[in-house]
PDB file of C-alpha atoms in Angstrom:
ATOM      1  CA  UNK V   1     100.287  42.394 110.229  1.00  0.00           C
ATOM      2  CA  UNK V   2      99.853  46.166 111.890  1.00  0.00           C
ATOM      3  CA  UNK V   3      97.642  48.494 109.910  1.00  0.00           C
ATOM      4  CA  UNK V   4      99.284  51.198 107.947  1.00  0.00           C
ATOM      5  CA  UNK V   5      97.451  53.800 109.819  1.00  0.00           C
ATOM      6  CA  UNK V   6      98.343  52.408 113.197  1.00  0.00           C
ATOM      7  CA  UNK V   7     102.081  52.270 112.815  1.00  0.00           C
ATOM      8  CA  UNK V   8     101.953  55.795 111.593  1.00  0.00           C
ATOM      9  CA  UNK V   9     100.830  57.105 114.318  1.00  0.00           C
ATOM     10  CA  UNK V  10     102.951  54.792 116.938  1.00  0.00           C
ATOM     11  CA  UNK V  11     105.883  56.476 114.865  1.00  0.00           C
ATOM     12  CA  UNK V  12     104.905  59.900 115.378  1.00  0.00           C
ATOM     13  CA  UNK V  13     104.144  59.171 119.184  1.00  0.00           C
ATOM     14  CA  UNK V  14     107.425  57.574 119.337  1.00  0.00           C
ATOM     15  CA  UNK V  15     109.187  60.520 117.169  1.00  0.00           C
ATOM     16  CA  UNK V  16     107.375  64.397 117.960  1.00  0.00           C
ATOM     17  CA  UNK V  17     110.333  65.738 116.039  1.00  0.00           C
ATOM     18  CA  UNK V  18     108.003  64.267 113.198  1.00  0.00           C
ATOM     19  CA  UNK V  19     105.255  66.854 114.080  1.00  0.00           C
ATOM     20  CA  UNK V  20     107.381  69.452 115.168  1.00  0.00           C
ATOM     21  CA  UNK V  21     109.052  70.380 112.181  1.00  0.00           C
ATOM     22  CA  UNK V  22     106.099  70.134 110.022  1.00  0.00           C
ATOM     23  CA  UNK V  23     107.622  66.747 108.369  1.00  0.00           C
ATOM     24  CA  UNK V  24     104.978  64.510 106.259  1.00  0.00           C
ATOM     25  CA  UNK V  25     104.968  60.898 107.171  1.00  0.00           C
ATOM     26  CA  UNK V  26     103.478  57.647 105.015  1.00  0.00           C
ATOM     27  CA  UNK V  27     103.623  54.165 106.141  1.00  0.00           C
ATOM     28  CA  UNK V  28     102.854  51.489 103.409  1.00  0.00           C
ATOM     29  CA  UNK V  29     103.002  47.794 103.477  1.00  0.00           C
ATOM     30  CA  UNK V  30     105.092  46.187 100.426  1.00  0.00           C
ATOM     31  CA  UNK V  31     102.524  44.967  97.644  1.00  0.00           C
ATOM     32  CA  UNK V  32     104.087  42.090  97.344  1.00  0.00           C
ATOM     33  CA  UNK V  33     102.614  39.214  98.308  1.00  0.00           C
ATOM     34  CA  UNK V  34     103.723  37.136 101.285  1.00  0.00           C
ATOM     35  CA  UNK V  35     106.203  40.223 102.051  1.00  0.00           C
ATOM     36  CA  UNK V  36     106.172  41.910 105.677  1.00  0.00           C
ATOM     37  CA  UNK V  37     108.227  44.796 104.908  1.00  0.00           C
ATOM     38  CA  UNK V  38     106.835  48.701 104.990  1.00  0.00           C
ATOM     39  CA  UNK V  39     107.877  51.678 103.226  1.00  0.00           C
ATOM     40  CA  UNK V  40     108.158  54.422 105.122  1.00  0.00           C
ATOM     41  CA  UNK V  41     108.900  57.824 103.455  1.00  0.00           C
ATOM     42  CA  UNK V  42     109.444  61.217 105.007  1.00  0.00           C
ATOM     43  CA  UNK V  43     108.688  64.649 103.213  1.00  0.00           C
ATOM     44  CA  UNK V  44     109.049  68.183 103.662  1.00  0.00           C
ATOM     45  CA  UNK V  45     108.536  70.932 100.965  1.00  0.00           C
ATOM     46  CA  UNK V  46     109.914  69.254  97.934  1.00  0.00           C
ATOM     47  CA  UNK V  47     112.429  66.824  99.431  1.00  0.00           C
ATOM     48  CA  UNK V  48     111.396  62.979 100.649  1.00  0.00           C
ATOM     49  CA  UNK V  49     113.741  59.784 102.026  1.00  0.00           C
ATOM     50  CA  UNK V  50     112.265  56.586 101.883  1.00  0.00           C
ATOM     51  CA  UNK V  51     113.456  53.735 103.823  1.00  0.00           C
ATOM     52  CA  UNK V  52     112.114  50.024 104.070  1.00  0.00           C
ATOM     53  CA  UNK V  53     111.037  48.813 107.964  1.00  0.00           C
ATOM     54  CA  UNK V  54     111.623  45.197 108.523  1.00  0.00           C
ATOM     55  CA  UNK V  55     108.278  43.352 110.584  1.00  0.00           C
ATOM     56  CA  UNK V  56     110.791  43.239 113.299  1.00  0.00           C
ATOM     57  CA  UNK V  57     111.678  46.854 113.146  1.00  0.00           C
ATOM     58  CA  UNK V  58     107.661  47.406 113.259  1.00  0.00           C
ATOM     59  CA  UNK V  59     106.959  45.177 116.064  1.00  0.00           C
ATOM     60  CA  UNK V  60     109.580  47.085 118.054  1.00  0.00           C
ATOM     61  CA  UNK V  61     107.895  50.255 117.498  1.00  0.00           C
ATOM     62  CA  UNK V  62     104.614  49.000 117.733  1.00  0.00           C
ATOM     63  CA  UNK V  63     105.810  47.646 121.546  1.00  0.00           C
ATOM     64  CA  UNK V  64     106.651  51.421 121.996  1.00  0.00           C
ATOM     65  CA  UNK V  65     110.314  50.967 121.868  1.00  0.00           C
ATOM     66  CA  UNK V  66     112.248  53.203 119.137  1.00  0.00           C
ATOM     67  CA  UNK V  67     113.906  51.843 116.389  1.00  0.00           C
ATOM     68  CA  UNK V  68     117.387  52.187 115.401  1.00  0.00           C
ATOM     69  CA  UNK V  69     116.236  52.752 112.213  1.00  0.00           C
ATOM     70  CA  UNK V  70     113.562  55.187 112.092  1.00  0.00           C
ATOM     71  CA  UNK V  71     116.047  57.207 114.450  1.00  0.00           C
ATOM     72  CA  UNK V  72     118.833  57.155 111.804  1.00  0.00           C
ATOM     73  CA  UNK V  73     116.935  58.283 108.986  1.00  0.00           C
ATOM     74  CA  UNK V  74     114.729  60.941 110.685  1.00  0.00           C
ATOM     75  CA  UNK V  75     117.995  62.325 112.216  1.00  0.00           C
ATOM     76  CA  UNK V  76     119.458  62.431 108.432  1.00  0.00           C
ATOM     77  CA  UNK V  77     116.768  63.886 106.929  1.00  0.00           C
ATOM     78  CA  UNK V  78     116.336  66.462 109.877  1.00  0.00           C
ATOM     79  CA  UNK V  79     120.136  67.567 109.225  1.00  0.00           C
ATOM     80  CA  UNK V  80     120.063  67.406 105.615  1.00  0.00           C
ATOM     81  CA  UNK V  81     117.131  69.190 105.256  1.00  0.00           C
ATOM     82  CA  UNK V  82     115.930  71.569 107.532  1.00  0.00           C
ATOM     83  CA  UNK V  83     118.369  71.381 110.721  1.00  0.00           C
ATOM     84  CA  UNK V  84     121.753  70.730 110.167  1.00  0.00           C
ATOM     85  CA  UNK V  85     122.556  71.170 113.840  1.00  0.00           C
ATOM     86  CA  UNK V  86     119.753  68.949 114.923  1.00  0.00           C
ATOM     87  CA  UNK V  87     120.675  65.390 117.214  1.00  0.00           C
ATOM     88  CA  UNK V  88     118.106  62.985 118.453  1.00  0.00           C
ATOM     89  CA  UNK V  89     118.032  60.734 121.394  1.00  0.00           C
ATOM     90  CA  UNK V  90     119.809  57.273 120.296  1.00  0.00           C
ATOM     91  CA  UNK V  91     117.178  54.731 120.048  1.00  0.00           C
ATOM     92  CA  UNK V  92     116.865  52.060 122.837  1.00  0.00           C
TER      93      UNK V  92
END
């Protein structure tokens, strides 16, 4: 298993769009036992999303690849929230 903190910050290496428009990241592992899923939520002002990464979705990221995933949803909240203009790379 990664460390919160660790994925976190491979996500915002991965992702500077993160950073750049002042958006508030947490990584958390699922309390559940035995389970290797993470909650990931995104906030800005008042507004959050909240997605769950699979350990395969981590272990891309964590191998410095992006994930589909992550793309999708920080894309989404970009346009919903702050940028409704805004397209990011496809992940690959």
């Amino acid at each position: 298993m990664f460390q919160q903190k660790d994925v976190e910050a491979k996500i915002r290496e991965l992702y500077p769009d993160i950073d750049k428009f002042g958006i508030f990241i947490t990584v958390k592992k699922d309390k559940l036992v035995g389970a290797t899923n993470y909650a990931v939520q995104l906030e800005k002002d008042a507004r959050s999303a909240t997605f769950k990464l699979s350990i395969d979705d981590v272990k891309q990221c964590m191998a410095g690849n992006r994930c589909a995933l992550i793309t999708a949803e920080l894309a989404q909240f970009i346009k919903r929230f702050i940028d409704e203009n805004y397209s990011i790379a496809e992940a690959g």
